[in-house]
Amino acid sequence: LDLMADAIVGQALTGLRSPRPGQPWWEWLAEFARGQRAALLAHRDSALVISGNRPLGRTLPAIEQEVRALTSAGFTPTQAVLTIIALGSYVAGEVLDTQREADRARHTAGAPPEPTADRAGPSEAPARLTDGEFPLLRAAVTDPLTDDDRFEYGLGLLIGGLRAQAAGDR
């Protein structure tokens, strides 16, 4: 699985291991995260494959390059590694959610709802949102947000937080 994870992530990130000349670190990190996401979304169940796997010895030079890029921007080596891990975890979680939702849609197309004892079934939750019982949730879900919108919102929060932390460290 480590080899599969390495192949999935490594294939799309060539050239993204450090910022281009003059590129701010936060723009590079956002581009890096988008590249990771695109690589994962290109492979079925990739988020599951990469979860819990660790870098292989042959990927250590690339990771070192990423850490070097962040330390050059003022991060400590520990902050750089934690930033890479946090960003990777966010990307993997978002991809997992996107892939599982797509699987659910494929598997439930035309299938009868299967409510459980402790949760509303698939057809009950939307009905409860339209009957006025949860007006704030209804208002939130009526905005036509895509998986990309959701990802970009979270990515913006992470990058914004990193920038604020970096500004406070100086």
Coordinates of C-alpha atoms in Angstrom, one line a residue:
L1 CA 0.0 0.0 0.0
D2 CA 2.9 2.3 0.7
L3 CA 4.1 1.8 -2.9
M4 CA 0.6 2.5 -4.3
A5 CA 0.2 5.6 -2.1
D6 CA 3.7 6.9 -3.2
A7 CA 2.8 6.4 -6.9
I8 CA -0.6 8.1 -6.6
V9 CA 0.7 11.2 -4.8
G10 CA 4.0 11.4 -6.6
Q11 CA 2.7 11.3 -10.1
A12 CA 0.9 14.7 -10.0
L13 CA 3.3 16.6 -7.8
T14 CA 6.4 16.7 -10.0
G15 CA 7.5 20.3 -10.1
L16 CA 5.3 21.4 -7.2
R17 CA 7.8 20.5 -4.5
S18 CA 9.0 24.2 -4.0
P19 CA 7.7 27.6 -5.0
R20 CA 8.6 29.0 -8.4
P21 CA 10.9 32.1 -8.2
G22 CA 9.0 35.0 -6.7
Q23 CA 6.0 32.9 -5.8
P24 CA 4.8 33.5 -2.2
W25 CA 4.9 30.4 0.0
W26 CA 1.2 30.5 0.7
E27 CA 0.3 30.5 -3.0
W28 CA 2.7 27.6 -3.5
L29 CA 1.1 25.7 -0.6
A30 CA -2.4 26.2 -2.0
E31 CA -1.2 25.0 -5.4
F32 CA 0.5 22.1 -3.8
A33 CA -2.7 21.1 -2.0
R34 CA -4.8 21.4 -5.2
G35 CA -2.2 19.2 -6.9
Q36 CA -2.5 16.6 -4.2
R37 CA -6.3 16.7 -4.4
A38 CA -6.3 16.3 -8.2
A39 CA -3.9 13.4 -8.0
L40 CA -6.1 11.6 -5.4
L41 CA -9.4 12.3 -7.2
A42 CA -7.9 10.8 -10.3
H43 CA -7.7 7.3 -8.6
R44 CA -10.6 5.4 -7.1
D45 CA -10.3 4.9 -3.4
S46 CA -7.0 6.8 -3.3
A47 CA -7.8 8.5 0.0
L48 CA -8.2 5.1 1.6
V49 CA -5.0 3.9 0.0
I50 CA -2.9 6.8 1.3
S51 CA -4.4 6.9 4.8
G52 CA -2.1 5.5 7.4
N53 CA 0.8 4.9 4.9
R54 CA 4.1 6.5 5.4
P55 CA 6.6 8.0 3.0
L56 CA 9.1 5.6 1.4
G57 CA 12.9 6.2 1.5
R58 CA 12.8 7.2 -2.1
T59 CA 10.3 10.1 -1.4
L60 CA 12.4 11.5 1.4
P61 CA 14.4 13.8 -1.0
A62 CA 11.1 15.4 -2.2
I63 CA 9.8 15.8 1.3
E64 CA 13.1 17.4 2.3
Q65 CA 12.6 19.8 -0.6
E66 CA 9.2 20.8 0.7
V67 CA 10.5 21.3 4.2
R68 CA 13.4 23.4 2.8
A69 CA 10.9 25.6 0.9
L70 CA 8.9 26.2 4.1
T71 CA 12.0 26.8 6.3
S72 CA 13.2 29.3 3.7
A73 CA 10.0 31.1 4.3
G74 CA 10.6 31.3 8.0
F75 CA 9.0 28.1 9.3
T76 CA 11.0 25.9 11.8
P77 CA 11.7 22.4 10.5
T78 CA 9.0 21.1 12.9
Q79 CA 6.5 23.7 11.8
A80 CA 7.2 22.8 8.2
V81 CA 6.7 19.1 8.7
L82 CA 3.5 19.7 10.8
T83 CA 2.2 22.1 8.1
I84 CA 2.8 19.4 5.4
I85 CA 1.1 16.8 7.5
A86 CA -1.9 19.0 8.4
L87 CA -2.4 20.1 4.8
G88 CA -2.1 16.5 3.6
S89 CA -4.6 15.3 6.2
Y90 CA -7.0 18.0 5.1
V91 CA -6.7 17.0 1.5
A92 CA -7.1 13.3 2.2
G93 CA -10.2 13.9 4.3
E94 CA -11.8 16.1 1.7
V95 CA -11.0 13.6 -1.0
L96 CA -12.3 10.7 1.1
D97 CA -15.6 12.6 1.7
T98 CA -15.9 13.4 -2.0
Q99 CA -15.2 9.8 -3.1
R100 CA -17.5 8.2 -0.5
E101 CA -20.3 10.6 -1.5
A102 CA -19.8 9.6 -5.2
D103 CA -19.9 6.0 -4.2
R104 CA -23.0 6.5 -2.2
A105 CA -24.7 8.1 -5.1
R106 CA -23.7 5.3 -7.4
H107 CA -24.8 2.6 -5.0
T108 CA -28.1 4.2 -3.9
A109 CA -29.3 5.2 -7.4
G110 CA -32.7 3.5 -7.6
A111 CA -32.2 1.6 -4.3
P112 CA -34.8 2.0 -1.6
P113 CA -33.7 4.1 1.4
E114 CA -32.2 2.2 4.4
P115 CA -32.9 4.1 7.6
T116 CA -31.1 3.0 10.7
A117 CA -32.4 3.1 14.3
D118 CA -30.3 6.0 15.3
R119 CA -30.3 8.2 12.1
A120 CA -32.7 9.4 9.6
G121 CA -32.8 7.6 6.3
P122 CA -31.5 9.2 3.1
S123 CA -34.9 10.4 2.1
E124 CA -35.9 11.6 5.6
A125 CA -33.1 14.2 6.2
P126 CA -33.9 16.4 3.1
A127 CA -37.6 16.3 4.0
R128 CA -36.9 17.4 7.5
L129 CA -34.9 20.3 6.1
T130 CA -37.8 21.5 3.9
D131 CA -40.5 21.3 6.5
G132 CA -39.2 24.3 8.5
E133 CA -37.9 22.4 11.5
F134 CA -34.2 23.4 10.8
P135 CA -34.3 26.8 9.0
L136 CA -30.6 27.6 9.4
L137 CA -29.5 24.2 8.0
R138 CA -32.0 24.6 5.2
A139 CA -30.6 28.1 4.4
A140 CA -27.1 26.7 4.4
V141 CA -27.8 23.7 2.1
T142 CA -29.8 25.8 -0.4
D143 CA -26.6 27.5 -1.5
P144 CA -25.4 25.6 -4.5
L145 CA -21.9 24.6 -3.2
T146 CA -19.8 22.1 -5.0
D147 CA -17.1 19.8 -3.7
D148 CA -14.6 22.4 -5.1
D149 CA -16.3 25.2 -3.2
R150 CA -16.1 23.2 0.0
F151 CA -12.4 22.3 -0.6
E152 CA -11.4 25.9 -1.4
Y153 CA -13.2 27.3 1.6
G154 CA -11.3 24.9 4.0
L155 CA -8.0 25.4 2.2
G156 CA -8.5 29.2 2.5
L157 CA -9.0 28.8 6.3
L158 CA -5.8 26.7 6.6
I159 CA -3.7 29.0 4.5
G160 CA -5.0 32.1 6.2
G161 CA -4.3 30.6 9.6
L162 CA -0.7 29.7 8.5
R163 CA -0.2 33.2 7.2
A164 CA -1.5 34.7 10.4
Q165 CA 0.7 32.4 12.5
A166 CA 3.7 33.3 10.3
A167 CA 3.0 37.0 10.7
G168 CA 2.7 36.7 14.4
D169 CA 6.0 34.8 14.7
R170 CA 8.0 37.7 13.1

